[in-house]
Amino acid sequence: ILKLQFLYLIGIRTFPSNPPEPRGAAFDMSGLMTAHGGDSLLSEAGTHAIIVVPAVLGLLFALFNTWAVSKVRVLKAHEFDEATEANENTRMLQGNNNSAREGMKNIEEISTLITEGAKAFLWAEYKYMAIFMVVFSAIIVVLIGASGGDGQPWVNGVMSALAFNIGALTSIVSGYIGMRIAVYTNSRTALQAWGFWTGNTASEDRSSNYRDAFRTAFQGGCVMGFSLVSLGILALYVTVLLFRLKFEWTARSANNTQLFECIAAFGLGGSSIACFGRVGGGIFTKAADVGADLVGKVVQGLPEDSPENPGVIADCIGDNVGDIAGMGSDLFGSFGEATCAALVIASYSADMNAHWCTMMFPVIVSSIGLVVSMLTALLVVLNVPLVGQVKGKDQIERVLKYQLIISTVLATALMYVAAEVALPSTFEVSALATNPLTKEAFPMVVHRYDAWICVVVGLWCGLVIGLVTEYYTSHSHAPVQELADACITGSATNIIGGLAVGYYSAIVPVFAMALTVYVSFNLCLMYGIALAALGILSTMAVGLAIDAYGPISDNAGGIAEMSELDGRVRDCTDALDAAGNTTAAIGKGFAISSAAFVALALYSAFVTHAEMSSVNILDSRTFPGLMVGAMLPAWFSAMTMQSVNKAAMEMVMEIKRQFDAGEKDHARCVAIATRGSLKEMIAPGALVMLSPIIAGILFGKEALSGLLPGAIVAGVQMAISMSNTGGAWDNAKKYIEAGMMKVDTVGEPVTTKRRQLSRKSTGSDEHYRYEEHETYDAVKKGHDIHKAAVVGDTVGDPLKDTSGPALNILIKLMAIISVVFVPVVNGSFGGLLFNNWWKDFIHCAFNGDHPQFGSTCLEFTGPASM
């Protein structure tokens, strides 16, 4: 007591300005709420309900959307004949029945090839992941167990390995579900764009085709989004409850920290699988895409996804294993790590440990976000006019943008309700630094509305980043249109302009993230930053639905082209896909920004758990770590891009060989992409996972405390610019392919700026529309301008779909590994090269005695003697 009074007097600790009142408990509302002093908080039963019920409803919503998509049937040849004979639906018989039969047959066969190829790749990839899980589990147990940390190190090692495997398996299941629903939905989206079941295959009015195709693709995305988030919440919460039985969680117990430090390995498992899924799937999809584009479109002059191109099937498979399965595992990892970071930081606070609902507030945020996402997605599912209904290509991006805005507004209100029922009116949170005398974290008293503001600031930061990303990657805005104009003078100017667009696109998101970090930290310290990350991810279900919608639409366009359907079908799917490219970039922006906040929160947990009172970047160990950490994103990006390059070169040579020989062997192209991606994904994954472990063991926790922020700061800039550069190049190409780039009567290109000047000089929108649509001709595919755009798109493919998205995994995976292995780097294994024994050995070798102990060289035994 005297010691604590002394610390308060000298200012090392501060008294709470409004200390929490003693809380007696009294139940009401059938046991769902508990009265604690002046607060009415959720009881344990209420906490279980508010977390589990939304997750179950999310799974049911996913099943409902699966049923809705299944109503659009893809018929085999004999089923088509039976339906025709039974006259099951006379509308499908309108027009040429033989043509309809051939189109349906092609769709069914191509869809089967894509499904089987995607399944084969994922199962091959999962074999590598299974080996990795076994080996890394053993590493976790041995290193944590042998570290000799506080408590029961071997028990902690085993429980951490168990949490790691649960997180990894949940991530695998989430990715597989996403792949299965994507390959199931893409053919049905093509059918809806064709108008097969509505009898609208030949009509000039295509509004119903746009409406039905958009809704089908979006509902397929909903299956992935809601099943993934629901499974993630259930898996994490059940894991916490099981571990609670082992560690005997009790209110205000200091031992609760041990429970949640083991739970942190759940996020490590999810992100480890995401690393291999993103890198392996990204290499596969971009090797196939680059190979198919370079040979098919540039050399042979074929349209995109031409049935004559043997690499197209591999390209379509890549969309499902990279953009769907990899992305699903990636965002699941973000959810797991953000939640684990908040739980670990909260576990250091006695006030937050006082009530189960307060401790579980981070999980409650995700559950409330799931409810908000369901309400928002229903606008599209129920075809609500204006905000949820699409009748033409001009309305697609608007409806998707409404999904982001409405979900953000609804979540802002409902998160306040969550804070009211889960958090006491005032409570203490722990700061980053620890007291050097007591080894306790400095406390800070905050209000429940402070926590709510942190969630909301993160939520709106995500929306700002999404809208900025949409501005820089959508062909409805100036940056992409000017990039299309740059193609007039060739590929070089297109590439220079695209790089500039990517760098510009990082400015506002970084300022938004900096402001969010400042506000969140000042309100709730590092716990606030973890809540801001959860705020960005709170509406992840609808964000994933929008994100998955893009690859589904892209595949639908490929299926329509390979099935040789009416050109208007491809126009419809191209419009859906163009919006999908923008939404994919928005999804990557969400993932990158949340990864930055998650990594920063985990960094706080690492510094606190490692008992570091401060981090001094001028330290001779910390600053070198900072420099190396800033280099790691570049090293990682170089490895992934080179991997794509190697696999793509092999794919290009094979496709050229097949064209020269008159062959069309899809299976061989798929095998090349699979073999190349599985081989090349190992080295980048090893770099990410071993860097923090090696840095901590060889150079100590001080070097690791520099390595992590260096990787975060450099990785965020690179990830945003890479993703948006590739997205802008892709949509510039689609802008030209949609006929928006014009040439005048003498063949001179009409730039965006020239059209704007024409309108200003006449002062008439009618004259502008006449000049744009009547006098000028659209640039055709195969034109030099289009070829320049294809080159830019090809260069951007590995940036936006491999290296860029994988960087967010690098920064958060390194951080979560550091947290899990804190007992190792903080124990006897930490800093083997920086604990000065090697200098003493040199001194001993030259002078014959030990400089510190005065012993002879024979008595000096290295680190143990220190």
PDB file of C-alpha atoms in Angstrom, residues 125-212:
ATOM      1  CA  GLU A 125      -2.972 -26.123 -51.818  1.00  0.00           C
ATOM      2  CA  TYR A 126      -4.625 -27.485 -48.660  1.00  0.00           C
ATOM      3  CA  LYS A 127      -2.169 -30.400 -48.612  1.00  0.00           C
ATOM      4  CA  TYR A 128       0.684 -27.912 -48.306  1.00  0.00           C
ATOM      5  CA  MET A 129      -1.281 -25.999 -45.656  1.00  0.00           C
ATOM      6  CA  ALA A 130      -1.874 -29.187 -43.641  1.00  0.00           C
ATOM      7  CA  ILE A 131       1.871 -29.884 -43.528  1.00  0.00           C
ATOM      8  CA  PHE A 132       2.505 -26.275 -42.532  1.00  0.00           C
ATOM      9  CA  MET A 133      -0.091 -26.429 -39.738  1.00  0.00           C
ATOM     10  CA  VAL A 134       1.507 -29.528 -38.214  1.00  0.00           C
ATOM     11  CA  VAL A 135       5.051 -28.136 -38.392  1.00  0.00           C
ATOM     12  CA  PHE A 136       4.170 -24.657 -37.144  1.00  0.00           C
ATOM     13  CA  SER A 137       2.053 -26.067 -34.301  1.00  0.00           C
ATOM     14  CA  ALA A 138       5.104 -27.988 -33.138  1.00  0.00           C
ATOM     15  CA  ILE A 139       7.206 -24.818 -33.350  1.00  0.00           C
ATOM     16  CA  ILE A 140       4.665 -22.928 -31.235  1.00  0.00           C
ATOM     17  CA  VAL A 141       4.583 -25.613 -28.548  1.00  0.00           C
ATOM     18  CA  VAL A 142       8.359 -26.073 -28.363  1.00  0.00           C
ATOM     19  CA  LEU A 143       9.407 -22.411 -28.449  1.00  0.00           C
ATOM     20  CA  ILE A 144       6.741 -21.155 -26.019  1.00  0.00           C
ATOM     21  CA  GLY A 145       7.126 -24.185 -23.758  1.00  0.00           C
ATOM     22  CA  ALA A 146      10.908 -23.985 -23.626  1.00  0.00           C
ATOM     23  CA  SER A 147      10.968 -20.222 -23.139  1.00  0.00           C
ATOM     24  CA  GLY A 148      10.385 -20.601 -19.397  1.00  0.00           C
ATOM     25  CA  GLY A 149       7.957 -17.672 -19.176  1.00  0.00           C
ATOM     26  CA  ASP A 150       5.468 -16.891 -16.437  1.00  0.00           C
ATOM     27  CA  GLY A 151       2.751 -19.358 -15.489  1.00  0.00           C
ATOM     28  CA  GLN A 152       2.718 -22.712 -17.220  1.00  0.00           C
ATOM     29  CA  PRO A 153       4.712 -22.241 -20.436  1.00  0.00           C
ATOM     30  CA  TRP A 154       4.130 -25.742 -21.808  1.00  0.00           C
ATOM     31  CA  VAL A 155       0.375 -25.455 -21.178  1.00  0.00           C
ATOM     32  CA  ASN A 156       0.397 -22.047 -22.861  1.00  0.00           C
ATOM     33  CA  GLY A 157       2.249 -23.529 -25.825  1.00  0.00           C
ATOM     34  CA  VAL A 158      -0.253 -26.361 -26.257  1.00  0.00           C
ATOM     35  CA  MET A 159      -3.276 -24.068 -25.894  1.00  0.00           C
ATOM     36  CA  SER A 160      -1.779 -21.539 -28.322  1.00  0.00           C
ATOM     37  CA  ALA A 161      -1.212 -24.334 -30.855  1.00  0.00           C
ATOM     38  CA  LEU A 162      -4.829 -25.438 -30.406  1.00  0.00           C
ATOM     39  CA  ALA A 163      -6.127 -21.898 -31.002  1.00  0.00           C
ATOM     40  CA  PHE A 164      -3.817 -21.619 -34.027  1.00  0.00           C
ATOM     41  CA  ASN A 165      -5.309 -24.758 -35.602  1.00  0.00           C
ATOM     42  CA  ILE A 166      -8.902 -23.685 -34.902  1.00  0.00           C
ATOM     43  CA  GLY A 167      -8.265 -20.336 -36.589  1.00  0.00           C
ATOM     44  CA  ALA A 168      -6.497 -21.991 -39.524  1.00  0.00           C
ATOM     45  CA  LEU A 169      -9.271 -24.532 -40.095  1.00  0.00           C
ATOM     46  CA  THR A 170     -11.968 -21.856 -39.907  1.00  0.00           C
ATOM     47  CA  SER A 171     -10.037 -19.803 -42.463  1.00  0.00           C
ATOM     48  CA  ILE A 172      -9.775 -22.817 -44.794  1.00  0.00           C
ATOM     49  CA  VAL A 173     -13.497 -23.557 -44.491  1.00  0.00           C
ATOM     50  CA  SER A 174     -14.370 -19.899 -45.121  1.00  0.00           C
ATOM     51  CA  GLY A 175     -12.259 -19.763 -48.271  1.00  0.00           C
ATOM     52  CA  TYR A 176     -13.644 -23.047 -49.568  1.00  0.00           C
ATOM     53  CA  ILE A 177     -17.246 -21.927 -49.032  1.00  0.00           C
ATOM     54  CA  GLY A 178     -16.492 -18.744 -50.944  1.00  0.00           C
ATOM     55  CA  MET A 179     -15.000 -20.676 -53.857  1.00  0.00           C
ATOM     56  CA  ARG A 180     -17.922 -23.113 -54.024  1.00  0.00           C
ATOM     57  CA  ILE A 181     -20.613 -20.433 -54.059  1.00  0.00           C
ATOM     58  CA  ALA A 182     -18.668 -18.357 -56.611  1.00  0.00           C
ATOM     59  CA  VAL A 183     -18.378 -21.179 -59.149  1.00  0.00           C
ATOM     60  CA  TYR A 184     -22.031 -22.021 -58.475  1.00  0.00           C
ATOM     61  CA  THR A 185     -23.199 -18.443 -59.054  1.00  0.00           C
ATOM     62  CA  ASN A 186     -21.121 -17.321 -62.038  1.00  0.00           C
ATOM     63  CA  SER A 187     -22.930 -19.501 -64.596  1.00  0.00           C
ATOM     64  CA  ARG A 188     -26.294 -18.435 -63.186  1.00  0.00           C
ATOM     65  CA  THR A 189     -25.313 -14.791 -63.459  1.00  0.00           C
ATOM     66  CA  ALA A 190     -24.480 -15.394 -67.130  1.00  0.00           C
ATOM     67  CA  LEU A 191     -27.920 -16.980 -67.627  1.00  0.00           C
ATOM     68  CA  GLN A 192     -29.622 -13.987 -66.027  1.00  0.00           C
ATOM     69  CA  ALA A 193     -27.640 -11.575 -68.197  1.00  0.00           C
ATOM     70  CA  TRP A 194     -28.748 -13.664 -71.198  1.00  0.00           C
ATOM     71  CA  GLY A 195     -32.381 -13.541 -70.059  1.00  0.00           C
ATOM     72  CA  PHE A 196     -32.836 -17.258 -70.632  1.00  0.00           C
ATOM     73  CA  TRP A 197     -35.421 -17.988 -67.939  1.00  0.00           C
ATOM     74  CA  THR A 198     -37.289 -14.710 -68.422  1.00  0.00           C
ATOM     75  CA  GLY A 199     -37.596 -15.061 -72.198  1.00  0.00           C
ATOM     76  CA  ASN A 200     -35.703 -11.805 -72.690  1.00  0.00           C
ATOM     77  CA  THR A 201     -32.879 -13.138 -74.851  1.00  0.00           C
ATOM     78  CA  ALA A 202     -33.832 -11.140 -77.941  1.00  0.00           C
ATOM     79  CA  SER A 203     -35.572  -8.072 -76.507  1.00  0.00           C
ATOM     80  CA  GLU A 204     -34.112  -4.609 -77.017  1.00  0.00           C
ATOM     81  CA  ASP A 205     -35.100  -3.657 -73.459  1.00  0.00           C
ATOM     82  CA  ARG A 206     -32.341  -5.166 -71.310  1.00  0.00           C
ATOM     83  CA  SER A 207     -33.341  -3.599 -67.974  1.00  0.00           C
ATOM     84  CA  SER A 208     -34.628  -6.884 -66.531  1.00  0.00           C
ATOM     85  CA  ASN A 209     -31.399  -8.626 -67.595  1.00  0.00           C
ATOM     86  CA  TYR A 210     -29.303  -6.068 -65.701  1.00  0.00           C
ATOM     87  CA  ARG A 211     -31.597  -6.287 -62.676  1.00  0.00           C
ATOM     88  CA  ASP A 212     -31.612 -10.083 -62.458  1.00  0.00           C
TER      89      ASP A 212
END
